[in-house]
mmCIF file of C-alpha atoms in Angstrom:
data_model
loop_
_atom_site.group_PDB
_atom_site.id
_atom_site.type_symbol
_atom_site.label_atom_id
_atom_site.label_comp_id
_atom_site.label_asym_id
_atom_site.label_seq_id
_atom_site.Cartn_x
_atom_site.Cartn_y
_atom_site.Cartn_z
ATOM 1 C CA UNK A 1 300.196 224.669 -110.645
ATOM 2 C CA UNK A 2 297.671 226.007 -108.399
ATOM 3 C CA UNK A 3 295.389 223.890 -107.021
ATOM 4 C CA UNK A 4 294.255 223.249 -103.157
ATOM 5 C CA UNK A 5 295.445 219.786 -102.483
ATOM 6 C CA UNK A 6 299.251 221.540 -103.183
ATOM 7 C CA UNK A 7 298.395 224.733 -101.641
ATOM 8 C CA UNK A 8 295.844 224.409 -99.268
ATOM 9 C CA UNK A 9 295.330 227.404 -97.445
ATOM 10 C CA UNK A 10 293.553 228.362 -100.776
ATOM 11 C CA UNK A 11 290.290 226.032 -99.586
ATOM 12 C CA UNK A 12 289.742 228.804 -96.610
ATOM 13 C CA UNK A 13 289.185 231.458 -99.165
ATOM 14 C CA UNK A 14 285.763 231.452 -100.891
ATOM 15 C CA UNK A 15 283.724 233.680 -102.978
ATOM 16 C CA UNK A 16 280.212 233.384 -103.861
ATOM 17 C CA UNK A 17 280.917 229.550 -102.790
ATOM 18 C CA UNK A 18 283.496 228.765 -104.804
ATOM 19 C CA UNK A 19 287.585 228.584 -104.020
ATOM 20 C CA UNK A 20 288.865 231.941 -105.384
ATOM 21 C CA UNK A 21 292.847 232.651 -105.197
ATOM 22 C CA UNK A 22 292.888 236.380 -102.908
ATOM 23 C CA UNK A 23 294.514 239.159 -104.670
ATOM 24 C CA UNK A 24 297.296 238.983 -101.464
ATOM 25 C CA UNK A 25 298.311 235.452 -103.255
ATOM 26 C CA UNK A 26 299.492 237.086 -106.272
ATOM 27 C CA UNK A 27 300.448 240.143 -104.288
ATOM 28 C CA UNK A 28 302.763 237.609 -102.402
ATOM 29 C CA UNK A 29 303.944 235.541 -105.250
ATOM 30 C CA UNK A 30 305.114 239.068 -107.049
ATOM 31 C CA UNK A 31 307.009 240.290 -104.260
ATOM 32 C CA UNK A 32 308.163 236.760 -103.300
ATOM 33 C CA UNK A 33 309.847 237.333 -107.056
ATOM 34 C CA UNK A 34 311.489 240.409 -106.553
ATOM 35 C CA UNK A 35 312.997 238.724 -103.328
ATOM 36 C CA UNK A 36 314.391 236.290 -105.399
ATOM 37 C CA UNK A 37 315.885 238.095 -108.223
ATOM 38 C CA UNK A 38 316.931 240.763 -105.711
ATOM 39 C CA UNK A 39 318.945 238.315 -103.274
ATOM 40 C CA UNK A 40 316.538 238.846 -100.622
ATOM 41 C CA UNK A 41 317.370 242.627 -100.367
ATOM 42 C CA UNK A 42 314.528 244.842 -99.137
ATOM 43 C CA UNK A 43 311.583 245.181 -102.355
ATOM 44 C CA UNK A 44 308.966 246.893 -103.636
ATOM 45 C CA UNK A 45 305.600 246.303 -105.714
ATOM 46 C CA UNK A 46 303.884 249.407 -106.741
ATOM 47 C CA UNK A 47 301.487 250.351 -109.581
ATOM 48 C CA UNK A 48 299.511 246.488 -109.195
ATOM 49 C CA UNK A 49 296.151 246.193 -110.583
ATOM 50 C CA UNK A 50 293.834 243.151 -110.319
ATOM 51 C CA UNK A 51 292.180 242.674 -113.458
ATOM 52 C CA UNK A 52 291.042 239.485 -113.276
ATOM 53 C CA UNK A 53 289.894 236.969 -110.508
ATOM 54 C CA UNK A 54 291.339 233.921 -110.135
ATOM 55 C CA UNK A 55 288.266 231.221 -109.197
ATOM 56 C CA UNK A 56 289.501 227.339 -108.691
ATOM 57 C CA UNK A 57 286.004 225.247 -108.819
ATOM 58 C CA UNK A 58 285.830 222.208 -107.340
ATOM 59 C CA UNK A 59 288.738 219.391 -108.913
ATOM 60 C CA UNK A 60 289.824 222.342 -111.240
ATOM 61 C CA UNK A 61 293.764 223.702 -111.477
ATOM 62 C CA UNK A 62 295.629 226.536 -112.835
ATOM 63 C CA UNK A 63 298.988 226.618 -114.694
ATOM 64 C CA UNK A 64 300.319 230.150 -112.841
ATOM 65 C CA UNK A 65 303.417 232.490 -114.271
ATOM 66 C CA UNK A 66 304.793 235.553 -113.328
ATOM 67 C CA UNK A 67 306.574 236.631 -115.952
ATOM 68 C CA UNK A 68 309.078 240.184 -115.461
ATOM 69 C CA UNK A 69 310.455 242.156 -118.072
ATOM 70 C CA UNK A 70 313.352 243.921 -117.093
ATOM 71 C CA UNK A 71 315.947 244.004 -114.423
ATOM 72 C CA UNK A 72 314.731 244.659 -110.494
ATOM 73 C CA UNK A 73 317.732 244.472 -109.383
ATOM 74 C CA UNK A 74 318.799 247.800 -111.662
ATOM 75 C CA UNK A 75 314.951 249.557 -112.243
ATOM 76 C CA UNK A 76 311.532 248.955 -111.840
ATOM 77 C CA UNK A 77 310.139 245.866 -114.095
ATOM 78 C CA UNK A 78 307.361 245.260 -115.386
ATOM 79 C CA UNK A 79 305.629 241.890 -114.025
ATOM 80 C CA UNK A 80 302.221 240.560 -114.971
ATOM 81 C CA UNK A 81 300.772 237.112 -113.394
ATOM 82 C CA UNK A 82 299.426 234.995 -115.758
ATOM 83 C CA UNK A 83 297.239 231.553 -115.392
ATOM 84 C CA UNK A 84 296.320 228.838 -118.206
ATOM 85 C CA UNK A 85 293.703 226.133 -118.371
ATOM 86 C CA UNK A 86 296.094 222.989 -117.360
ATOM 87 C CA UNK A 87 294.169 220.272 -119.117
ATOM 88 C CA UNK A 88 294.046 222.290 -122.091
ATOM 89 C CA UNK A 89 297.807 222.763 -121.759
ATOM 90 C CA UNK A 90 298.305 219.041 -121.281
ATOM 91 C CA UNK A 91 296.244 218.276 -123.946
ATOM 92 C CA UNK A 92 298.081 219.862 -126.501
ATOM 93 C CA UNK A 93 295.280 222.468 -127.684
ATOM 94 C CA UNK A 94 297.070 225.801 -126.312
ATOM 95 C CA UNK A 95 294.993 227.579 -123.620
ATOM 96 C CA UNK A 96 293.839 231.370 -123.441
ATOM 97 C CA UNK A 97 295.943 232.995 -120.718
ATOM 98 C CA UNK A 98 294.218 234.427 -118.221
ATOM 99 C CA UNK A 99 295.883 238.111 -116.484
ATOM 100 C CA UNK A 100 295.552 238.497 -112.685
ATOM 101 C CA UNK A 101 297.979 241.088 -111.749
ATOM 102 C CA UNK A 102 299.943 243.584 -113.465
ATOM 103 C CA UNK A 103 302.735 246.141 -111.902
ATOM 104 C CA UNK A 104 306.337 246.749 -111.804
ATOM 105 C CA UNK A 105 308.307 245.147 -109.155
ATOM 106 C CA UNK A 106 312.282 246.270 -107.890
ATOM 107 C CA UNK A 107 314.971 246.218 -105.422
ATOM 108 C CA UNK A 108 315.603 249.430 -103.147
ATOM 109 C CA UNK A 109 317.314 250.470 -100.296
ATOM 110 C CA UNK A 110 314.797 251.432 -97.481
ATOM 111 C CA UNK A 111 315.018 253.040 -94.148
ATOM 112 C CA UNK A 112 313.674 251.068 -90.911
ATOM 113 C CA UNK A 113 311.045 252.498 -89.275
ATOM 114 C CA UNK A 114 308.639 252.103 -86.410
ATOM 115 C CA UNK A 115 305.360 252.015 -85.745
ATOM 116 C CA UNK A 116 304.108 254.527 -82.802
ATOM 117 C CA UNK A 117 302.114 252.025 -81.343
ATOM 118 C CA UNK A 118 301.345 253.942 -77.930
ATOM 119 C CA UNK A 119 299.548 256.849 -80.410
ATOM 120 C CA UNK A 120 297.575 254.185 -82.172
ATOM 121 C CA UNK A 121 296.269 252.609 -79.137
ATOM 122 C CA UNK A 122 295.585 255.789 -77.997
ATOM 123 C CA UNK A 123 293.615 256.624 -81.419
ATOM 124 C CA UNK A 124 292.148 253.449 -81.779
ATOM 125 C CA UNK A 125 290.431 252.362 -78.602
ATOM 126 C CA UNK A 126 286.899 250.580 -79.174
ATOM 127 C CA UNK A 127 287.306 246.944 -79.242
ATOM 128 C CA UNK A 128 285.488 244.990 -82.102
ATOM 129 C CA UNK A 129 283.946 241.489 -81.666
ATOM 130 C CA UNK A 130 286.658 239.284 -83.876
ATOM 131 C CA UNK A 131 283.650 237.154 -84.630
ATOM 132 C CA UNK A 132 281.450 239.435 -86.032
ATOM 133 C CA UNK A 133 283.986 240.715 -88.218
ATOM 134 C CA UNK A 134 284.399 237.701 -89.857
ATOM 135 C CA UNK A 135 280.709 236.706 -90.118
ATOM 136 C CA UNK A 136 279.929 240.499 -91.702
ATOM 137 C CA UNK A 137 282.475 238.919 -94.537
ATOM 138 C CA UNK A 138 281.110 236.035 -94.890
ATOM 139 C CA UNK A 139 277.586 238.136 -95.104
ATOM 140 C CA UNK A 140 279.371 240.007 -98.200
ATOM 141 C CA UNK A 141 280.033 236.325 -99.970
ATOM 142 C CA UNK A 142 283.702 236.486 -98.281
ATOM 143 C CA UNK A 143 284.046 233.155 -96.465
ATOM 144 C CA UNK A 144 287.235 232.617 -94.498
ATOM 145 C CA UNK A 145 288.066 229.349 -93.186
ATOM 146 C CA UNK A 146 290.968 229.184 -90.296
ATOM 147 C CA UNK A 147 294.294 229.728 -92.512
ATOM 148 C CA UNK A 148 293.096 232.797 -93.036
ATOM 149 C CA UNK A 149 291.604 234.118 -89.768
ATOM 150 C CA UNK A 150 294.827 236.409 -88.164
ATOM 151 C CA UNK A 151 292.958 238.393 -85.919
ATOM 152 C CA UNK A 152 293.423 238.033 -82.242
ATOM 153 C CA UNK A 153 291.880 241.554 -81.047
ATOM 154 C CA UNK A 154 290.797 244.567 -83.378
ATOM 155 C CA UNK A 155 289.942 248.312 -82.169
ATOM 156 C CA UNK A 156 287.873 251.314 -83.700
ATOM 157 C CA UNK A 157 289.485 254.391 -84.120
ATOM 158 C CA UNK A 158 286.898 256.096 -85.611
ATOM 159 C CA UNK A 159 286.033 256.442 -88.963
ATOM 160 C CA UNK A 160 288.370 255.048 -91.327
ATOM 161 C CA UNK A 161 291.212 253.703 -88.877
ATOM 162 C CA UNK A 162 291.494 250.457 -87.243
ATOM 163 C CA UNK A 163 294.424 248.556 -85.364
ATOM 164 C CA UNK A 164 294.716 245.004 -85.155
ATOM 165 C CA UNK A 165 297.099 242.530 -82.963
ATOM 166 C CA UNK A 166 297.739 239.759 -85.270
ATOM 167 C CA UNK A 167 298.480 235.819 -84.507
ATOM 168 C CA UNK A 168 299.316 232.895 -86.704
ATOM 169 C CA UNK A 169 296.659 230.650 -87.754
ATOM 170 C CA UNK A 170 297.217 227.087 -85.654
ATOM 171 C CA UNK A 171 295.973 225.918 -88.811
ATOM 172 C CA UNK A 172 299.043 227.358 -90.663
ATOM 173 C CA UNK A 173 302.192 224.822 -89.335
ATOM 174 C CA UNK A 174 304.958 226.546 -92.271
ATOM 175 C CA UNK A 175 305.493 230.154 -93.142
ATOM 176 C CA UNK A 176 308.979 229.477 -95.195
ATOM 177 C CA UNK A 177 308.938 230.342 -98.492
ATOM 178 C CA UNK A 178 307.393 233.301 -98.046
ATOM 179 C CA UNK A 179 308.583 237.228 -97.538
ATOM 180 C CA UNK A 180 304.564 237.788 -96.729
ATOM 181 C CA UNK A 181 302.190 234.772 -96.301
ATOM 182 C CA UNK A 182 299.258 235.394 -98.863
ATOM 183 C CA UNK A 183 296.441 235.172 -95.853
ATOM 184 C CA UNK A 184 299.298 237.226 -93.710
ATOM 185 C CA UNK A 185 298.584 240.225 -96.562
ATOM 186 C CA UNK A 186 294.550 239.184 -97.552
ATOM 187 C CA UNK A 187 294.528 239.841 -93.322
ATOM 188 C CA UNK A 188 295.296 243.532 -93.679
ATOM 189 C CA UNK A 189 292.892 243.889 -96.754
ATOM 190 C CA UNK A 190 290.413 241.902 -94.125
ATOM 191 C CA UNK A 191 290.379 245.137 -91.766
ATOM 192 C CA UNK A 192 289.043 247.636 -93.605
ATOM 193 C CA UNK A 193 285.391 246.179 -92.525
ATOM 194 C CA UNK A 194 286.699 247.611 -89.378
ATOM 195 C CA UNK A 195 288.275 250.604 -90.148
ATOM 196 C CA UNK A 196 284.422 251.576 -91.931
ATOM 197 C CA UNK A 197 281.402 252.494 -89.685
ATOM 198 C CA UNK A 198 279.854 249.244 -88.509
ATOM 199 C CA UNK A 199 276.379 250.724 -88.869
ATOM 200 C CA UNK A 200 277.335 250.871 -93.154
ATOM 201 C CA UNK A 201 278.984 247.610 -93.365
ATOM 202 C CA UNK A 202 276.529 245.736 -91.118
ATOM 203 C CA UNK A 203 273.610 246.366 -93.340
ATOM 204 C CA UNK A 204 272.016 243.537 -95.237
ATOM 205 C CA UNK A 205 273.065 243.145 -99.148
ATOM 206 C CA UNK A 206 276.476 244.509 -98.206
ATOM 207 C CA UNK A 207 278.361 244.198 -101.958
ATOM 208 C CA UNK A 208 281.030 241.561 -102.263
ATOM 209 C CA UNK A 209 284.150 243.993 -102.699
ATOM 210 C CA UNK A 210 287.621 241.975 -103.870
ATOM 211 C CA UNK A 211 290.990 244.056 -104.430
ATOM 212 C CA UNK A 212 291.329 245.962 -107.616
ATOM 213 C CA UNK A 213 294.982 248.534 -107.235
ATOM 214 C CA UNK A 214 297.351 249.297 -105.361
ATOM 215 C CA UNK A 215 300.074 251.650 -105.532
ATOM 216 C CA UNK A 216 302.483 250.674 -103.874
ATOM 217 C CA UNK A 217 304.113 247.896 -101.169
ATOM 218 C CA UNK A 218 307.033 248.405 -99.550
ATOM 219 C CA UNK A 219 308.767 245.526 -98.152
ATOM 220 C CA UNK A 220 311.519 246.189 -95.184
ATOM 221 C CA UNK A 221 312.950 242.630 -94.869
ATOM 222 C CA UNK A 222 311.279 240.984 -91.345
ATOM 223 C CA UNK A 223 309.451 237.935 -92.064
ATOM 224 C CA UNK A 224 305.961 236.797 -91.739
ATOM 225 C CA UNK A 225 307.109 235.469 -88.587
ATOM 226 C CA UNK A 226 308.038 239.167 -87.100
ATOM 227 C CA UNK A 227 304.730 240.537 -87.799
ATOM 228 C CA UNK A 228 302.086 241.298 -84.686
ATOM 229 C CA UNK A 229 300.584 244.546 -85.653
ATOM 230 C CA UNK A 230 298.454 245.717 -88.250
ATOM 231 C CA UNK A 231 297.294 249.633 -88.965
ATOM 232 C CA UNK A 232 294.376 250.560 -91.777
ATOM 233 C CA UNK A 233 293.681 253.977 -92.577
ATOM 234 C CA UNK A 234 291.572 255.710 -95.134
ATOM 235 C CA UNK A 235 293.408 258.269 -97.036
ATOM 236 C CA UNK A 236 291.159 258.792 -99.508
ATOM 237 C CA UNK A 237 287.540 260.201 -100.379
ATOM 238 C CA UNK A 238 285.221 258.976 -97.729
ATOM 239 C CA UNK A 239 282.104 257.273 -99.202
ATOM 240 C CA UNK A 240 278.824 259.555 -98.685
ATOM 241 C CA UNK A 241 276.022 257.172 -98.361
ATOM 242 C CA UNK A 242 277.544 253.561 -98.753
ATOM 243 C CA UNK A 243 280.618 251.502 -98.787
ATOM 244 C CA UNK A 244 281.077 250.833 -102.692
ATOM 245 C CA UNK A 245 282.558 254.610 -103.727
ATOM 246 C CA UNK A 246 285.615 253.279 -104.984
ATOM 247 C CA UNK A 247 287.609 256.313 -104.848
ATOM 248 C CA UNK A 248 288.551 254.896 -101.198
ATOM 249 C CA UNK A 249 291.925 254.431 -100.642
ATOM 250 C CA UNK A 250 293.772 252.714 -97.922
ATOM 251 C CA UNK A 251 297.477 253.157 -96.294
ATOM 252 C CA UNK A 252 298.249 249.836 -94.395
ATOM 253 C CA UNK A 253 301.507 249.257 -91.948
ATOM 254 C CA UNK A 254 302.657 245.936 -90.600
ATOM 255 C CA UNK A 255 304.890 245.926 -87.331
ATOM 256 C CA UNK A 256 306.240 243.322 -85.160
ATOM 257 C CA UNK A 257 305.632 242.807 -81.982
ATOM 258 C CA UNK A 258 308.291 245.833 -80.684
ATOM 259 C CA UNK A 259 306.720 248.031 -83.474
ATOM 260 C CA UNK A 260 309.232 247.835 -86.716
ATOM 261 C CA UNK A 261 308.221 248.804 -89.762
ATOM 262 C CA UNK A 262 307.693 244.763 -91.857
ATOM 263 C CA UNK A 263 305.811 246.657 -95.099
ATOM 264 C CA UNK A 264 304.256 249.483 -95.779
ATOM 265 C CA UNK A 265 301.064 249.231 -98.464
ATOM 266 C CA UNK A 266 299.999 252.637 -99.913
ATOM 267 C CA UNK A 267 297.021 253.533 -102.331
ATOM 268 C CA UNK A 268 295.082 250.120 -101.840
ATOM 269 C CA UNK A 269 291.784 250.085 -103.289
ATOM 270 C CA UNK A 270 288.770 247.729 -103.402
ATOM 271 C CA UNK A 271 285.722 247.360 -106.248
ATOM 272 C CA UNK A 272 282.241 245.820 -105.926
ATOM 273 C CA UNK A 273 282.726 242.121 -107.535
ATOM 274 C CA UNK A 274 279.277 240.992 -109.015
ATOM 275 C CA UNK A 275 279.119 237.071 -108.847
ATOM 276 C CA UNK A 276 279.551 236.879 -112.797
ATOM 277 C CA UNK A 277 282.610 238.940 -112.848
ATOM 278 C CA UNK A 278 284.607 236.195 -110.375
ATOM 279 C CA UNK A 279 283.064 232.912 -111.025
ATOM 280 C CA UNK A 280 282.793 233.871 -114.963
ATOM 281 C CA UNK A 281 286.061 234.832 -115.444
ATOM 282 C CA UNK A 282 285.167 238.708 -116.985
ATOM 283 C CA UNK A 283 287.937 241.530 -116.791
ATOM 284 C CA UNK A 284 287.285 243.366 -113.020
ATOM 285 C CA UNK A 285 288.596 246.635 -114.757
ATOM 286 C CA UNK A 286 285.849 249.184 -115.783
ATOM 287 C CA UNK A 287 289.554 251.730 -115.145
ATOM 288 C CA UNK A 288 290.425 250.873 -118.943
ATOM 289 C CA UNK A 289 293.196 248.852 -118.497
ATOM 290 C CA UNK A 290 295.031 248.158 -121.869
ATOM 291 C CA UNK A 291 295.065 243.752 -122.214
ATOM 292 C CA UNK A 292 296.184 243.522 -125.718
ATOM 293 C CA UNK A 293 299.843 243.545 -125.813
ATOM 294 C CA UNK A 294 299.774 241.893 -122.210
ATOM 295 C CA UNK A 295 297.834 238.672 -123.873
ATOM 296 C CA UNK A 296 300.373 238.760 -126.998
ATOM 297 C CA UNK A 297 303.389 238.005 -123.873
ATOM 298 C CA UNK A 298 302.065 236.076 -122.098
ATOM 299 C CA UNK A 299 300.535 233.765 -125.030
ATOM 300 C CA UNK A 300 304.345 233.642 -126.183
ATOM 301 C CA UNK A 301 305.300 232.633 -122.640
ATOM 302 C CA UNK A 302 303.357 229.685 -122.588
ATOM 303 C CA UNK A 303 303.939 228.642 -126.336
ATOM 304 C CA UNK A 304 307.711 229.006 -126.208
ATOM 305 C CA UNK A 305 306.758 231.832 -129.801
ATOM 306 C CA UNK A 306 307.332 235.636 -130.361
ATOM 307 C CA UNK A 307 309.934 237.807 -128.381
ATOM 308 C CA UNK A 308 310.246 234.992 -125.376
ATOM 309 C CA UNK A 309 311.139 232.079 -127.359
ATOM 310 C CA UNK A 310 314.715 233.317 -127.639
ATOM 311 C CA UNK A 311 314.817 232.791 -123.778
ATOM 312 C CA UNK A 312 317.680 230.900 -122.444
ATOM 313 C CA UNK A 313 315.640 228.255 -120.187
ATOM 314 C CA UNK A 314 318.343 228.889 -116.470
ATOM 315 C CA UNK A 315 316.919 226.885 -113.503
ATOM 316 C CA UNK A 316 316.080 229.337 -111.397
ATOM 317 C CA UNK A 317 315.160 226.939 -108.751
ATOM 318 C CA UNK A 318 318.628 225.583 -107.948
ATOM 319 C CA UNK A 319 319.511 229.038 -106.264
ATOM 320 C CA UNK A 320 316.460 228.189 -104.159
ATOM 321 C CA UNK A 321 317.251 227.418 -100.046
ATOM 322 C CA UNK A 322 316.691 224.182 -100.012
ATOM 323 C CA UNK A 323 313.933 224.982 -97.139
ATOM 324 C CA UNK A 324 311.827 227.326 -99.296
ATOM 325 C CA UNK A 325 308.718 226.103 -100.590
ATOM 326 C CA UNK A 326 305.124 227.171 -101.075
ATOM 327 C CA UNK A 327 304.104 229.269 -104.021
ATOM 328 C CA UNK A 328 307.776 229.459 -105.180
ATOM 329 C CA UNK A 329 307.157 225.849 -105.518
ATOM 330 C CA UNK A 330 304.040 225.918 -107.622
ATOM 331 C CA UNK A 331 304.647 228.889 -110.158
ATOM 332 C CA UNK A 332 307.171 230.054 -112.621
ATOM 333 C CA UNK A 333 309.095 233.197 -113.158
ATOM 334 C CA UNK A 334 310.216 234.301 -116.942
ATOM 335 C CA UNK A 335 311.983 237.070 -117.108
ATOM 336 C CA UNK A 336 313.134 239.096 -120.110
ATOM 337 C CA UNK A 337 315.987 241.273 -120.384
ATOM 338 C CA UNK A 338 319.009 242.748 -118.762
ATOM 339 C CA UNK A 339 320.124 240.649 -115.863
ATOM 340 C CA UNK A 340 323.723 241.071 -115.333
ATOM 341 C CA UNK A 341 323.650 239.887 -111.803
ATOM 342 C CA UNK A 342 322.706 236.408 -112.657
ATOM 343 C CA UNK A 343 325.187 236.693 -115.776
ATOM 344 C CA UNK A 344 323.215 236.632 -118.339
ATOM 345 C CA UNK A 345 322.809 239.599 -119.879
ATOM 346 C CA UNK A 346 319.966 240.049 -123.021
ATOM 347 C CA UNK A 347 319.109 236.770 -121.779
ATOM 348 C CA UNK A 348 316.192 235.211 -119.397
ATOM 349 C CA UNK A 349 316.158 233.096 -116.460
ATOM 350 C CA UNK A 350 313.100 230.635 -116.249
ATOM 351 C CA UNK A 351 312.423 228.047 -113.613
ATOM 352 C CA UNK A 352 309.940 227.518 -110.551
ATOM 353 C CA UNK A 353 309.424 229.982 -108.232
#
């Protein structure tokens, strides 16, 4: 269950005024899945798209799934993240899933790299006020309280490029449980207002702009803990006259402090996110994203009907390290299909994640 008294970094991330869960949350929860189901080997999250937003009002909770069909371990799968109405649920009177993330997730062998860091310094050499990054968020509805503030010093490399030297919140005490901490990841997505020219972004009005796709994320095994360096740069169409031309798309790298490669995120892309969209619950996706068959799983998910009610119901949780906790702790994983590692073929494993 999501809810900020048991996570509650998620009360430093508002939208329009109101708790909303940052696309990096279910970004982290999918990839913190493919860890699991791939051993911990080296993962990837590609295809993703944000269709929905995630908003927690005051007292409210979410019921939160991601549900995989397939085998990582052998192929891409297929993964959606689901949410349901928990007093609805407890009641007894079904709930109306809600879809927050789609994409395929899988296990892959990767090669390390490393960050030139001595080129981007050399590229990226006006410093930025850390301050007034944060306060042209919060003047786009984006309010950030200090579990999600990473920045320690952030240069200008000209249009479209940024570097940032990253350092844990105080705030945050516990990073296990985590491949990527969700405000670790919503940190990257944080620099693009410095990667765009300051004399766009620092206009009045700027549009609220949330995540929408990404293609892919490429995960290389070092920890949250590792991670020091953060590079943004637009590889797509720049915008012509303002920042909401949302053919902009974003390569981001994460390094630790001796520049290694922690992930890789290619093809990211934000969308303008009009107040009734997030608090109201609508569909972000003007892309034509098909929902139908996605709703028909994940309504069986939750009823126990339909393809997934065959399921075999495996703890998934007692493979756990007994130290991990955090979002694996307050979601479930169903997965459908193949998966001969855990020996249980044209089965499923369910359990907390």
């Amino acid at each position: 269950t999501f809810r900020t008294t048991t996570l509650p970094f998620l009360a430093d991330h508002h939208v329009y005024g109101t708790v909303v869960v940052p696309g990096a949350c279910h970004l982290a929860l999918a990839l913190r899945g493919a860890e699991l189901l791939g051993d911990g080997s080296p993962s990837i999250v590609e295809d993703v798209i944000f269709p929905q937003a995630l908003a927690l009002p005051t007292g409210t909770d979410r019921m939160v799934q991601l549900i995989v069909e397939g085998d990582p371990t052998a192929t891409l799968a297929s993964f959606q993240i689901v949410s349901f109405d928990q007093g609805e649920q407890r009641s007894g009177r079904g709930s109306t899933p809600q879809i927050h993330a789609t994409g395929r997730i899988g296990v892959q062998r990767v090669p390390k790299l490393s960050m030139d860091l001595l080129a981007l310094q050399q590229r990226c050499t006006t410093v930025l006020d850390v301050p007034e990054l944060y306060a042209r968020l919060a003047q786009a509805q984006v309010v950030l309280g200090p579990q999600f503030r990473w920045f320690a010093a952030v240069w200008h490399g000209g249009a479209g490029e940024a570097l940032a030297q990253f350092a844990q919140p105080t705030a945050i005490s516990d990073l296990q449980g985590y491949a990527l901490f969700p405000s670790l990841i919503d940190a990257c997505f944080q620099l693009i207002v410095a990667a765009l020219d300051t004399k766009v972004t620092a206009t009045d009005g700027a549009p609220t702009r949330l995540p929408f796709a990404l293609e892919r994320l490429t995960w290389y095994g070092l920890r949250s803990e590792a991670v020091r360096w953060c590079h943004i740069i637009r590889v797509g169409a720049p915008p012509s006259a303002s920042t909401t031309d949302d053919t902009e798309r974003w390569e981001i790298t994460l390094g630790s402090g001796t520049g290694a490669v922690v992930a890789i995120m290619r093809g990211f892309q934000m969308r303008a996110a009009p107040a009734e969209q997030v608090l109201g619950g609508a569909v972000v996706d003007d892309a034509g994203v098909g929902r139908g068959d996605r709703d028909v799983h994940a309504a069986d998910a939750a009823s126990g009907t339909g393809e997934h009610a065959h399921l075999d119901r495996v703890a998934l949780a007692s493979r756990h390290r007994p130290a991990d906790r955090g979002l694996e702790a307050r979601a479930s994983v169903i997965v459908a299909g193949q998966c001969s590692r855990r020996g249980a073929a044209s089965a499923g494993v369910h359990g907390d994640l």
